[in-house]
Every structure is written in structure tokens, then in C-alpha cells.
Coordinates of C-alpha atoms in Angstrom, one line a residue:
X23 CA 28.0 -0.6 2.2
X24 CA 29.0 -1.0 5.6
X25 CA 26.7 -3.5 8.0
X26 CA 25.8 -0.5 10.2
X27 CA 24.6 1.1 7.3
X28 CA 22.7 -1.9 5.9
X29 CA 21.7 -2.0 9.7
X30 CA 20.5 1.5 9.9
X31 CA 18.7 1.4 6.9
X32 CA 16.5 -1.6 7.7
X33 CA 15.2 0.1 10.8
X34 CA 14.3 3.1 8.7
X35 CA 12.0 1.2 6.6
X36 CA 10.5 -1.1 9.1
X37 CA 10.1 2.3 11.3
X38 CA 6.3 3.0 11.4
X39 CA 5.4 -0.1 8.8
X40 CA 1.7 -0.5 7.7
X41 CA -0.4 -3.6 6.7
X42 CA -3.6 -4.4 5.0
X43 CA -6.9 -6.1 5.8
X44 CA -9.8 -6.7 4.0
X45 CA -13.6 -5.7 5.3
X46 CA -13.6 -9.5 6.2
X47 CA -10.4 -9.1 8.3
X48 CA -11.5 -7.8 11.7
X49 CA -11.2 -10.7 13.9
X50 CA -8.0 -11.3 12.4
X51 CA -7.2 -8.3 13.1
X52 CA -7.9 -8.4 16.5
X53 CA -6.4 -11.5 16.9
X54 CA -3.1 -9.5 15.4
X55 CA -3.3 -6.5 18.0
X56 CA -1.0 -6.9 20.5
X57 CA 1.8 -7.5 18.1
X58 CA 1.1 -4.2 16.1
X59 CA 2.8 -1.3 17.1
X60 CA 0.4 1.1 18.5
X61 CA -0.5 4.0 15.9
X62 CA 0.5 1.8 13.1
X63 CA -1.7 2.5 9.9
X64 CA -3.5 -0.4 8.8
X65 CA -5.4 0.4 5.4
X66 CA -9.0 -1.3 4.3
X67 CA -9.7 -2.2 1.0
X68 CA -12.2 -1.7 -1.3
X69 CA -13.3 -4.8 -3.3
X70 CA -16.2 -5.5 -5.4
X71 CA -17.4 -8.3 -3.0
X72 CA -17.9 -5.9 -0.3
X73 CA -20.5 -3.3 1.0
X74 CA -20.3 0.1 2.6
X75 CA -21.3 -1.2 5.8
X76 CA -18.4 -3.9 6.0
X77 CA -15.7 -1.4 5.0
X78 CA -16.9 1.2 7.6
X79 CA -17.1 -1.2 10.3
X80 CA -13.7 -2.7 9.6
X81 CA -12.2 1.2 9.8
X82 CA -14.1 1.2 13.0
X83 CA -12.2 -1.9 14.4
X84 CA -9.2 0.0 13.3
X85 CA -9.8 2.8 14.8
X86 CA -11.1 1.2 18.3
X87 CA -7.9 -1.0 18.6
X88 CA -5.6 2.2 18.4
X89 CA -4.3 2.4 15.1
X90 CA -4.8 4.5 12.2
X91 CA -7.5 3.4 9.5
X92 CA -6.3 4.1 6.1
X93 CA -9.5 3.4 4.2
X94 CA -9.3 2.4 0.5
X95 CA -11.8 4.4 -1.8
X96 CA -11.6 2.9 -5.7
X97 CA -12.3 5.5 -8.2
X98 CA -13.6 3.3 -10.8
X99 CA -16.1 1.1 -8.4
X100 CA -17.9 4.6 -7.3
X101 CA -21.2 4.7 -9.1
X102 CA -21.6 8.6 -8.5
X103 CA -20.7 11.6 -6.3
X104 CA -23.5 11.0 -3.8
X105 CA -22.3 7.2 -3.2
X106 CA -18.7 9.1 -2.6
X107 CA -20.2 11.5 -0.3
X108 CA -22.0 8.7 1.6
X109 CA -19.0 6.5 1.9
X110 CA -17.1 9.2 3.1
X111 CA -19.5 10.9 5.4
X112 CA -19.9 6.9 7.0
X113 CA -16.0 6.8 7.4
X114 CA -16.1 10.3 9.5
X115 CA -19.0 9.1 11.8
X116 CA -16.7 6.7 12.9
X117 CA -13.7 9.3 12.8
X118 CA -11.8 7.3 10.5
X119 CA -12.0 9.9 7.4
X120 CA -8.8 11.9 7.7
X121 CA -6.3 9.0 6.0
X122 CA -7.6 7.5 2.8
X123 CA -5.9 5.8 -0.4
X124 CA -7.6 7.2 -3.4
X125 CA -7.0 4.4 -6.2
X126 CA -8.1 3.5 -9.4
X127 CA -9.5 0.8 -9.4
X128 CA -9.5 -2.5 -11.3
X129 CA -13.1 -2.3 -13.4
X130 CA -11.8 -1.9 -17.0
X131 CA -14.8 0.4 -17.4
X132 CA -15.7 2.9 -14.9
X133 CA -19.4 2.1 -12.9
X134 CA -19.4 6.2 -12.6
X135 CA -18.2 9.5 -13.1
X136 CA -14.6 8.6 -12.3
X137 CA -12.0 7.0 -14.5
X138 CA -8.9 8.0 -12.3
X139 CA -8.2 8.4 -9.0
X140 CA -6.9 12.0 -9.7
X141 CA -10.7 12.8 -11.1
X142 CA -12.0 11.7 -8.1
X143 CA -9.7 14.0 -5.9
X144 CA -10.5 17.1 -8.8
X145 CA -14.2 16.7 -7.7
X146 CA -13.2 18.7 -4.1
X147 CA -15.3 16.4 -2.1
X148 CA -12.4 15.1 0.0
X149 CA -12.3 18.3 1.8
X150 CA -15.7 18.4 2.9
X151 CA -15.2 15.3 5.4
X152 CA -12.1 16.5 6.9
X153 CA -9.8 14.0 4.9
X154 CA -6.0 15.8 5.5
X155 CA -3.9 13.1 4.1
X156 CA -4.4 10.7 0.9
X157 CA -2.5 7.9 0.2
X158 CA -1.7 7.3 -3.8
X159 CA -0.9 4.5 -5.8
X160 CA 3.0 4.0 -7.3
X161 CA 4.2 1.4 -9.7
X162 CA 7.9 0.6 -9.9
X163 CA 7.4 -2.3 -12.5
X164 CA 4.4 -0.8 -14.4
X165 CA 1.1 -1.4 -14.5
X166 CA -0.2 -4.3 -17.3
X167 CA -3.1 -1.6 -18.6
X168 CA -1.7 1.7 -17.9
X169 CA 1.4 3.2 -19.8
X170 CA 4.7 4.5 -18.3
X171 CA 3.7 8.2 -19.6
X172 CA 0.3 7.9 -18.2
X173 CA 1.2 6.5 -14.8
X174 CA 4.0 9.1 -14.4
X175 CA 1.8 12.3 -15.5
X176 CA -1.0 10.8 -13.1
X177 CA 1.2 10.4 -9.9
X178 CA 2.9 13.8 -10.4
X179 CA -0.7 15.2 -11.2
X180 CA -1.7 13.9 -7.7
X181 CA 1.5 15.2 -5.6
X182 CA 0.6 18.8 -6.9
X183 CA -3.3 18.8 -6.5
X184 CA -2.8 17.8 -3.2
X185 CA -0.1 20.4 -2.0
X186 CA -2.3 22.5 -3.9
X187 CA -5.3 21.4 -1.5
X188 CA -2.9 21.3 1.7
X189 CA -3.7 17.7 2.1
X190 CA -0.6 15.6 2.5
X191 CA 0.5 13.0 -0.1
X192 CA 1.9 9.1 0.5
X193 CA 2.6 7.0 -2.3
X194 CA 2.0 3.3 -1.6
X195 CA 3.6 0.9 -4.2
X196 CA 2.1 -2.5 -5.6
X197 CA 4.3 -5.0 -4.3
X198 CA 6.9 -6.7 -6.2
X199 CA 9.7 -9.0 -5.5
X200 CA 12.7 -7.0 -6.6
X201 CA 14.6 -4.6 -5.5
X202 CA 16.5 -2.9 -8.5
X203 CA 13.1 -1.7 -10.2
X204 CA 12.4 -0.2 -6.9
X205 CA 15.3 2.0 -6.8
X206 CA 15.6 3.0 -9.9
X207 CA 11.8 4.4 -9.9
X208 CA 12.5 6.0 -6.6
X209 CA 15.4 8.0 -8.5
X210 CA 13.0 8.7 -11.2
X211 CA 10.7 10.4 -8.6
X212 CA 13.9 12.3 -6.9
X213 CA 13.8 13.9 -10.9
X214 CA 10.5 14.9 -10.8
X215 CA 11.4 16.7 -7.3
X216 CA 8.6 14.3 -5.7
X217 CA 9.6 13.9 -2.3
X218 CA 6.1 12.6 -0.4
X219 CA 6.5 9.6 1.7
X220 CA 6.9 6.3 0.2
X221 CA 5.7 3.3 1.4
X222 CA 6.9 0.2 -0.6
X223 CA 4.8 -2.7 -1.1
X224 CA 5.5 -5.8 0.3
X225 CA 4.5 -9.3 0.8
X226 CA 4.7 -10.6 4.0
X227 CA 5.3 -14.0 4.6
X228 CA 3.2 -16.6 3.2
X229 CA 3.1 -20.1 1.2
X230 CA 5.4 -19.7 -1.9
X231 CA 2.6 -21.0 -4.3
X232 CA 0.3 -18.6 -3.0
X233 CA 2.5 -15.2 -3.3
X234 CA 3.4 -16.6 -7.1
X235 CA 0.0 -16.5 -7.5
X236 CA -0.8 -13.3 -6.5
X237 CA 2.3 -12.1 -8.5
X238 CA 0.6 -13.1 -11.7
X239 CA -3.2 -11.9 -10.6
X240 CA -1.2 -8.4 -10.4
X241 CA 1.0 -8.5 -13.1
X242 CA 4.1 -8.5 -11.1
X243 CA 7.3 -10.2 -12.4
X244 CA 8.3 -13.3 -11.2
X245 CA 11.3 -14.6 -13.1
X246 CA 13.5 -17.1 -12.0
X247 CA 16.0 -14.5 -11.2
X248 CA 13.6 -11.9 -9.1
X249 CA 12.5 -14.9 -7.0
X250 CA 15.6 -16.1 -6.3
X251 CA 16.6 -13.0 -5.2
X252 CA 13.3 -12.5 -3.1
X253 CA 15.0 -16.0 -1.2
X254 CA 13.4 -19.2 -2.8
X255 CA 13.4 -20.8 -5.9
X256 CA 11.1 -21.6 -8.8
X257 CA 12.0 -25.7 -8.6
X258 CA 11.0 -25.4 -5.1
X259 CA 7.5 -24.3 -4.3
X260 CA 7.0 -26.0 -0.9
X261 CA 7.2 -24.2 2.2
X262 CA 6.6 -20.5 2.6
X263 CA 8.8 -17.7 2.4
X264 CA 9.6 -14.4 4.5
X265 CA 10.7 -10.9 2.7
X266 CA 13.8 -10.9 4.9
X267 CA 16.4 -10.5 2.1
X268 CA 13.9 -8.7 0.4
X269 CA 13.9 -5.7 2.8
X270 CA 17.4 -6.2 3.5
X271 CA 18.6 -6.0 -0.2
X272 CA 16.0 -2.9 0.0
X273 CA 17.9 -0.9 2.5
X274 CA 21.1 -1.4 0.8
X275 CA 19.3 -0.5 -2.8
X276 CA 17.1 2.6 -1.0
X277 CA 20.3 4.2 0.9
X278 CA 22.3 4.5 -2.5
X279 CA 19.0 6.3 -4.6
X280 CA 18.8 10.5 -4.7
X281 CA 15.4 9.8 -3.3
X282 CA 14.9 12.9 -0.1
X283 CA 11.6 12.0 0.7
X284 CA 11.1 8.9 3.8
X285 CA 11.1 5.4 2.8
X286 CA 8.8 3.0 4.5
X287 CA 7.4 -0.3 3.7
X288 CA 3.4 -1.4 3.8
X289 CA 2.8 -5.0 4.3
X290 CA 0.7 -7.1 2.2
X291 CA -0.9 -9.7 4.3
X292 CA -1.1 -12.7 1.9
X293 CA -0.2 -15.0 4.8
X294 CA -2.8 -14.0 7.4
X295 CA -2.2 -10.3 9.4
X296 CA -0.9 -12.1 12.9
X297 CA 1.6 -14.4 10.9
X298 CA 2.7 -10.8 9.6
X299 CA 2.9 -8.7 12.6
X300 CA 4.5 -11.8 14.4
X301 CA 7.4 -12.0 11.6
X302 CA 7.6 -8.1 11.7
X303 CA 8.4 -8.3 15.2
X304 CA 10.8 -10.8 14.9
X305 CA 12.8 -9.5 12.1
X306 CA 13.0 -5.9 13.6
X307 CA 14.5 -7.4 16.7
X308 CA 17.8 -8.4 14.6
X309 CA 18.4 -5.2 13.6

């Protein structure tokens, strides 16, 4: 592949990248805001140690700073349909309900009526509150607790359901360190005639130990070969690493797949929002 094709591929990946924050990161977002392109999508997590007020305040801050809030809604953490409606109404009140990320969530047993994000979507509640665009989860390296068959069936079901409801779908993937599974997974989506925009989860720059700890926590592969491809060695865990090599490899891989939808990146800001935004700015200037 020519250098110009790789350059074009990297530019395409980095165009309109998105970022992730927790409900506690409002001050960090304000600090990073001058480094983030206006209109960028900023996802707001739905963690067990956050409450409705914190999540909504974070989504409101994203909107007020000139970005697009994408609040996460964790199906298995929702206790009732009334709680789901309360959250969506609170988001609508601050003009932050148009874009959401419907995700299954961590609890082994659902806390309420929704065992999966598909079940939550099929409740029909989302349209009542002006939701137009729904991000859904993709797992190029699989899921430690869900079979490949179920993942495939659920993803296809969500894409089909959203199309029926005239809502746009975005597939947002778990982060990883290796580009080969991503390319293989994109080709598998193409075979299923799925062409929704995909955002590939990418760890922002962070300490190597922290990156590996997150990888272990989320069941992402961290073999010596994979982390070497990412640009660091298991024998030297000092210092930090950025996804420069990962994204260049990803650009080359995605340009050779059969996937027809747009492919971009979503940054998990393990090393901090400002550090990630500054890195993205500097990295993009190279191309």
C-alpha cells in the first residue's frame, strides 16, 4: 500500500473522532475543551458509582461546551421502565437526548426488566423522548461472557430494529491493541450487509501499566505479539504509550476490508481527556 493511501486512511479515521468521559470528568472536559474540535461527539458513561444527577450534569456540560453529548444507558443497570423514562426525560430537558449509547452493562443479573440493550430498545421508550441516533456495542475480539453467536444475532437485531424505527445506528467497539481482529470483524459485518458507521475503540495515550490493567479488566487480548504491534514491550512497562502505530496499522487494515460503511475512531481517555485531545491534535498534524 502506498504512503499516500495510508495517509488518506489515517486522515479518514481521525476525522470527527469521538471521546469518552465519566460523570466525574466535567472539570477535565472544560480543561480539554479548547483542544477538542467543536461538534465532536463526547460519550458520557453510565457507571455504578454515578447517579442520574451526575450523568445529566455531565451531558449538559458537553452540550454547553459546543460538543455532542452521547450519554450511555446501561440496560442491565436500569431498575424499571419508569427509571428509563426519568433518565431520558432529564436528558431531553437539557437537550442531550438525541444521541445515546444503548449498552448491556456489567451486572451478571439485570437489576430490572432489561436483560440486554436490544430488549431495552424494543421497549419503544426511546422514540418518545426524541432519540434520533443510537450507538450500539461491537466486539471485534469477542466478549468474555457472551458467545459469538449471541453477539452476532444481537448486533444484527439492533441494526435492523433501529432501521425500522427510522433511527440511525452507530457501532462503537470495545478497545483493543491489535488491528487484525478489527479487520476480520469488519469483513464479517460486510457479509451481513451491515454498513452503519463504525467507531473503533482506541486507548488514548496513557501509562503502559494502566493500559494493561484496563485490558485485563475488560478481557482484551494482551499477548506479547499484540502489545508489540501497539508499540511497546511487555518486558518494559515503564513510561507511557500512544496509539500512533495502532492507528497507522488500522488505516492500512481498514482500507483493505470489504466494509462499505464509514470507519472512525473513539478514544477511551484512560490517560486523561486533555492528554488524549492534545495527542490527537499533534498526531493529525503529521498527516
